[in-house]
Structure formats: structure tokens, C-alpha cells
Short mmCIF file of C-alpha atoms in Angstrom, two decimals:
data_model
loop_
_atom_site.label_atom_id
_atom_site.label_comp_id
_atom_site.label_asym_id
_atom_site.label_seq_id
_atom_site.Cartn_x
_atom_site.Cartn_y
_atom_site.Cartn_z
CA MET A 21 0.01 0.05 0.00
CA GLY A 22 1.31 3.38 -0.89
CA CYS A 23 1.49 6.56 1.22
CA GLY A 24 -0.17 9.68 0.02
CA CYS A 25 1.82 12.72 0.80
CA LEU A 26 2.63 16.22 0.09
CA ILE A 27 5.76 16.89 -1.98
CA GLY A 28 7.23 20.20 -1.49
CA SER A 29 8.99 22.22 -4.33
CA GLY A 30 11.36 25.04 -4.65
CA PHE A 31 8.53 27.63 -5.14
CA ARG A 32 9.23 31.24 -3.81
CA ALA A 33 6.61 32.12 -1.31
CA GLY A 34 4.28 34.83 -2.62
CA ALA A 35 5.30 34.47 -6.19
CA GLY A 36 2.90 34.45 -8.86
CA THR A 37 2.76 35.22 -12.61
CA GLN A 38 0.74 37.88 -14.27
CA ALA A 39 0.10 38.26 -18.02
CA GLY A 40 -2.58 40.02 -19.79
CA GLY A 41 -4.46 40.80 -16.58
CA VAL A 42 -4.44 37.36 -15.31
CA TYR A 43 -2.74 36.32 -12.08
CA ARG A 44 -1.57 32.75 -11.72
CA MET A 45 -0.14 31.00 -8.71
CA VAL A 46 0.85 27.25 -8.49
CA SER A 47 0.84 26.06 -5.00
CA PRO A 48 4.34 25.02 -3.79
CA ASP A 49 2.79 21.85 -2.33
CA ARG A 50 2.27 18.80 -4.77
CA ILE A 51 0.23 15.96 -3.71
CA GLN A 52 1.20 12.34 -4.61
CA LEU A 53 -1.93 10.02 -4.34
CA ASP A 54 -1.81 6.53 -3.13
CA TRP A 55 -3.68 5.22 -6.18
CA PRO A 56 -3.44 7.16 -9.46
CA ASP A 57 -7.12 6.71 -10.17
CA MET A 58 -8.27 8.36 -6.94
CA ILE A 59 -11.02 11.15 -7.65
CA LEU A 60 -11.64 14.55 -5.97
CA THR A 61 -14.75 14.28 -3.77
CA SER A 62 -14.54 17.37 -1.64
CA ARG A 63 -12.91 20.65 -1.87
CA TRP A 64 -13.00 24.12 0.06
CA LEU A 65 -10.73 27.03 0.76
CA GLU A 66 -9.75 27.90 4.42
CA TRP A 67 -7.95 30.63 5.98
CA ASP A 68 -5.26 29.95 8.70
CA TYR A 69 -5.46 33.18 10.96
CA LYS A 70 -2.31 32.16 12.75
CA ARG A 71 -0.12 31.77 9.80
CA LYS A 72 -2.09 34.22 7.67
CA GLU A 73 -2.18 31.82 4.77
CA MET A 74 -4.97 30.55 2.52
CA TYR A 75 -5.24 26.78 1.84
CA ALA A 76 -7.11 24.56 -0.43
CA VAL A 77 -8.31 21.59 1.39
CA LEU A 78 -9.01 18.45 -1.08
CA THR A 79 -10.29 15.21 -0.28
CA PHE A 80 -9.50 12.32 -2.71
CA GLU A 81 -10.94 8.71 -2.53
CA ASN A 82 -10.97 5.52 -4.57
CA ALA A 83 -14.78 5.03 -4.02
CA GLN A 84 -15.60 4.25 -7.58
CA PHE A 85 -12.64 1.65 -7.74
CA TYR A 86 -12.74 -0.42 -4.67
CA ASN A 87 -14.10 -3.71 -4.38
CA ARG A 88 -13.75 -7.08 -2.32
CA VAL A 89 -9.97 -6.96 -2.81
CA GLU A 90 -9.32 -3.21 -2.33
CA TRP A 91 -10.79 -1.22 0.48
CA HIS A 92 -12.04 2.18 0.36
CA GLU A 93 -9.44 4.93 1.00
CA GLU A 94 -10.03 8.61 1.67
CA ARG A 95 -7.29 11.15 1.98
CA THR A 96 -7.54 14.92 2.82
CA TYR A 97 -4.63 17.21 1.95
CA ARG A 98 -4.04 20.98 2.65
CA VAL A 99 -2.12 22.89 -0.13
CA ARG A 100 -0.94 26.48 0.55
CA PHE A 101 -1.28 29.68 -1.45
CA PRO A 102 1.45 31.97 -0.09
CA GLY A 103 0.99 35.64 -0.75
CA VAL A 104 -2.78 35.74 -0.30
CA GLN A 105 -3.79 38.53 2.01
CA TYR A 106 -6.92 39.25 4.05
CA ASP A 107 -8.64 42.52 4.40
CA GLN A 108 -10.56 42.08 7.58
CA ALA A 109 -12.51 45.38 7.33
CA LYS A 110 -13.89 44.51 3.84
CA ARG A 111 -13.82 40.59 4.58
CA PHE A 112 -12.22 39.64 1.30
CA PHE A 113 -9.03 37.71 0.32
CA PHE A 114 -6.58 39.19 -2.36
CA VAL A 115 -3.41 38.84 -4.14
CA VAL A 116 -1.19 41.86 -5.18
CA GLY A 117 0.18 41.57 -8.81
CA GLN A 118 2.33 43.59 -10.86
CA LYS A 119 2.30 47.41 -10.47
CA ASN A 120 0.42 46.76 -7.20
CA ARG A 121 -2.67 45.67 -9.01
CA ILE A 122 -5.09 43.99 -6.47
CA PHE A 123 -6.79 40.65 -7.59
CA PRO A 124 -9.81 39.60 -5.37
CA ILE A 125 -9.60 35.99 -4.67
CA ALA A 126 -12.44 35.00 -2.20
CA HIS A 127 -14.75 36.39 0.31
CA ARG A 128 -16.31 35.11 3.52
CA VAL A 129 -19.92 34.07 3.49
CA GLU A 130 -21.90 33.61 6.71
CA GLY A 131 -24.35 30.89 7.15
CA GLY A 132 -25.95 29.57 10.19
CA TRP A 133 -23.49 28.29 12.69
CA SER A 134 -20.53 28.74 10.44
CA SER A 135 -18.96 30.67 7.55
CA ARG A 136 -17.04 29.61 4.42
CA LEU A 137 -14.78 31.06 1.81
CA VAL A 138 -16.20 31.48 -1.76
CA THR A 139 -14.16 32.46 -4.72
CA THR A 140 -15.03 35.68 -6.43
CA PRO A 141 -16.28 35.55 -9.99
CA ASN A 142 -12.86 36.70 -11.37
CA ALA A 143 -11.04 33.75 -9.49
CA ARG A 144 -10.80 30.10 -9.56
CA VAL A 145 -8.79 27.18 -8.12
CA ARG A 146 -7.68 24.52 -10.64
CA VAL A 147 -6.78 21.05 -9.47
CA LYS A 148 -4.80 19.08 -12.00
CA LYS A 149 -4.05 15.29 -11.54
CA ARG A 150 -1.50 13.66 -13.74
CA ARG A 151 -0.44 10.04 -12.99
CA GLY A 152 -1.21 10.29 -9.42
CA THR A 153 0.47 13.84 -8.95
CA VAL A 154 -1.91 16.69 -8.19
CA GLU A 155 -1.11 20.25 -8.82
CA VAL A 156 -3.22 23.27 -7.46
CA THR A 157 -3.32 26.46 -9.07
CA LEU A 158 -5.05 29.69 -7.93
CA GLU A 159 -6.01 32.05 -10.98
CA ALA A 160 -7.41 35.52 -10.76
CA ALA A 161 -8.30 38.01 -13.58
CA ALA A 162 -9.52 41.48 -14.08
CA TYR A 163 -12.52 39.97 -15.53
CA PRO A 164 -14.89 37.27 -14.59
CA LEU A 165 -13.74 33.74 -15.14
CA SER A 166 -17.18 32.33 -14.28
CA LYS A 167 -20.76 33.49 -14.03
CA ALA A 168 -21.42 34.64 -10.41
CA GLY A 169 -22.95 31.84 -8.32
CA MET A 170 -22.16 29.10 -10.82
CA ILE A 171 -20.81 25.91 -9.35
CA GLN A 172 -18.09 24.69 -11.59
CA PHE A 173 -17.16 21.40 -9.93
CA GLY A 174 -16.65 18.66 -12.18
CA GLN A 175 -13.91 16.31 -13.53
CA MET A 176 -12.68 16.56 -16.99
CA LYS A 177 -9.71 14.60 -17.97
CA GLY A 178 -8.23 14.61 -14.30
CA GLU A 179 -8.81 18.44 -14.00
CA TRP A 180 -11.32 20.05 -11.63
CA VAL A 181 -12.25 23.79 -11.07
CA PHE A 182 -13.95 25.41 -8.21
#
């Protein structure tokens, strides 16, 4: 049995690329899945107030592949997005691009007993899985990347967007 783990890279904290009004940051954390065919079943964003970092929390499982020989496996990983900042007064998360351009990333939505982070219409998180290795990218643009309120969660050739 393999061991799902995070694999760090030499990524410089807070670094992102900006071209044509689009900001793109690949998380420095890579995920190596136990089984290459695991699927993403749950995802959300969270903010660590102590470290002042944003994370994508991803849960993968082999639910559609297990049988009497293989057992059900579910693994949850946290990948960082260094450089994301939080404006507590306005309650939104952002990154600063070239020429001090601010790209909103997410905002906090209150609901009942808890709150959650929701990406803004001009931002998205892209999860790519290739041969059991997962790369997570945060993208933001000066224009909407999705229709407001639209849920964009679905797999397409080992790629998910939320």
C-alpha cells in the first residue's frame, strides 16, 4: 500500500505570474496520491489566521474503484497559497500583482453556525491530476472567469475547477 503525501517544491513564497491581466499562482505543495485513479470528492478554501495563509483543502478517494480486494481509501490534503492577504474590514482575500494591482480571490460567506470562503467570479482554483501527482493553481483575472454563483465542480480529464 502506498502512502499519500505532500511533496514540496522550490517555489518562492508569494510569487505568482501575471500576464494580460491574469494572475496565476501554482501552490508550492504537490500531492502524490496512493492510487493514481483516486478522484476529488470534496474541496474548500480555508484561512489560517495564525499563519495568515490561504489553503485549498482537497479530499480524494478511490470510491468508484474499490471492491472486495481493495478497500475504501479517503485522504485529505491541505495545499498552501502563499502571498494571499486578508482585508478584515472588507472581509475579502486578495493577491497583489504587478504594479500593485489587486486581484480579489475570495470572500467570507456567513451561514447559520459557520462561515465559508467562496471564490469571487474573477477567481478560480484549478486542480490537475496527472499519473497520481496533483498540482493546484490559483487564478485571478481583471474580468470574470465564471458566472457569479455558478458551481463549476466537475472532472474533465483529471482536472477540476472550483
